Amino acid sequence: MTDDTREVVVTERVQHAHDVVGLTFADPSGAALPGWQAGAHIDLLLPEGRARQYSLCGSDGAWSIAVLNAPDGRGGSAWIHDNIREGDVIQVRGPRNKFPLAAAQRYVFIAGGIGITPIIAMVRELERRENQNWRLTYGGRSRESMAFLREIEGRGERVSIAPQDETGLIDVPAALGQPRIGTAVYCCGPEPLLRAVDRACRSWPPGTLHVERFTPVEADGTGDEPFEVVAGRSGVTVTVPAGVSVLDALADQGIHIATSCGEGVCGTCETKVLAGEVDHRDSLLTEEERTANTVMMVCRSRARGARLVLDV
């Protein structure tokens, strides 16, 4: 186990929408679970070494998640739907937050499908702060498939609901409005929506857009070359061949870094860079973070040169 791995008991299982089940967790001993901020997620550690990331979306700090049963996924969500019941004890890891709510004068939220889970936590957080300068566009296949719909509709004119079977795809330019300094745009949902929002935000001030992905951006590994990684703390030097991740090359030498998604999406394997330039291939870091070159996701990213020195 890593330091943030723990056992939790399922205290509630509810149906939030068609094919979306909600789970609430507690410490089996009755102790308080760690606090979390909007945008945080936990990893559910499933059988056969699988780990799946889910945004925390409970009210009043509760450890609750909502899981979409994705028939085209990797099987984790189907296993959860079929097997996890109230009273079960499971292992989880976290929470960690790579999608925090930044300070801004106003907020524009765009959520697609199960992407509503981190967004609803952010809306609740702004309401606790008595900040009403936000608006949300929420789309899904149909009303029956959209989790938390009744709660969201109760927020009135700041919310636009866009079921695809009624209104078509989200009108991204209309959802965004005109570019304005001091605005933070948050988007979570399927990749086509994220790409559309990214394109539309290119005329906005740098740093405006914040996204969280469910699936990785494809990286072209054609022409990859071997490089060296120096483990700064242990002094071990490892050659990373083409087609092998830094994570796996280090593990072969007994240097294990916690990982979860293995796809550069969740941030579990984020590692400090001491020297060398990173070829960032994750789907998580912002352009500013990539330029800073201080951390990398070792499950996906590689070196731009011949050598990297990492704080491991």
mmCIF file of N, CA and C in Angstrom, residues 7 26 36 64 70 142 172 186 188 190 199 203 211 267 269 279 281 283 291:
data_model
loop_
_atom_site.group_PDB
_atom_site.id
_atom_site.type_symbol
_atom_site.label_atom_id
_atom_site.label_comp_id
_atom_site.label_asym_id
_atom_site.label_seq_id
_atom_site.Cartn_x
_atom_site.Cartn_y
_atom_site.Cartn_z
ATOM 1 N N GLU A 7 -8.781 1.320 3.674
ATOM 2 C CA GLU A 7 -10.026 0.592 3.494
ATOM 3 C C GLU A 7 -11.198 1.484 3.864
ATOM 4 N N ALA A 26 -17.349 5.352 4.115
ATOM 5 C CA ALA A 26 -16.971 5.800 5.451
ATOM 6 C C ALA A 26 -15.810 4.946 5.929
ATOM 7 N N TRP A 36 -11.457 16.962 1.546
ATOM 8 C CA TRP A 36 -11.101 17.110 0.141
ATOM 9 C C TRP A 36 -11.698 18.405 -0.397
ATOM 10 N N SER A 64 -18.302 10.581 -1.649
ATOM 11 C CA SER A 64 -19.259 9.962 -2.557
ATOM 12 C C SER A 64 -18.752 10.089 -3.984
ATOM 13 N N ALA A 70 -19.921 2.030 -18.289
ATOM 14 C CA ALA A 70 -19.490 2.300 -19.659
ATOM 15 C C ALA A 70 -19.268 0.986 -20.397
ATOM 16 N N SER A 142 -29.566 11.959 -22.777
ATOM 17 C CA SER A 142 -30.984 12.197 -22.516
ATOM 18 C C SER A 142 -31.116 12.611 -21.055
ATOM 19 N N VAL A 172 -21.126 25.061 -28.028
ATOM 20 C CA VAL A 172 -19.985 25.496 -27.230
ATOM 21 C C VAL A 172 -19.777 27.015 -27.270
ATOM 22 N N TYR A 186 -14.146 25.789 -16.919
ATOM 23 C CA TYR A 186 -13.917 24.411 -16.494
ATOM 24 C C TYR A 186 -14.763 23.493 -17.349
ATOM 25 N N CYS A 188 -15.397 19.205 -18.285
ATOM 26 C CA CYS A 188 -15.144 17.778 -18.083
ATOM 27 C C CYS A 188 -16.198 17.007 -18.853
ATOM 28 N N PRO A 190 -16.680 13.937 -22.423
ATOM 29 C CA PRO A 190 -16.056 13.124 -23.476
ATOM 30 C C PRO A 190 -15.088 13.948 -24.321
ATOM 31 N N ARG A 199 -10.702 24.334 -28.704
ATOM 32 C CA ARG A 199 -10.619 25.166 -29.916
ATOM 33 C C ARG A 199 -11.265 26.525 -29.684
ATOM 34 N N SER A 203 -8.865 31.816 -28.312
ATOM 35 C CA SER A 203 -8.842 33.274 -28.375
ATOM 36 C C SER A 203 -9.007 33.923 -27.002
ATOM 37 N N VAL A 211 -9.343 21.621 -17.867
ATOM 38 C CA VAL A 211 -10.081 20.441 -18.301
ATOM 39 C C VAL A 211 -9.651 19.220 -17.498
ATOM 40 N N GLY A 267 -2.633 11.497 -12.600
ATOM 41 C CA GLY A 267 -1.653 12.246 -11.809
ATOM 42 C C GLY A 267 -1.018 11.476 -10.677
ATOM 43 N N CYS A 269 1.240 9.150 -10.650
ATOM 44 C CA CYS A 269 2.681 8.910 -10.811
ATOM 45 C C CYS A 269 3.484 10.193 -11.010
ATOM 46 N N ASP A 279 9.623 15.319 -22.541
ATOM 47 C CA ASP A 279 8.674 15.244 -23.648
ATOM 48 C C ASP A 279 7.332 14.847 -23.034
ATOM 49 N N ARG A 281 3.734 13.784 -22.456
ATOM 50 C CA ARG A 281 2.726 13.058 -23.232
ATOM 51 C C ARG A 281 1.495 12.736 -22.390
ATOM 52 N N SER A 283 -2.109 13.787 -20.295
ATOM 53 C CA SER A 283 -3.339 14.516 -20.638
ATOM 54 C C SER A 283 -3.808 15.352 -19.460
ATOM 55 N N THR A 291 5.817 23.869 -19.553
ATOM 56 C CA THR A 291 6.930 24.779 -19.792
ATOM 57 C C THR A 291 7.835 24.871 -18.569
#
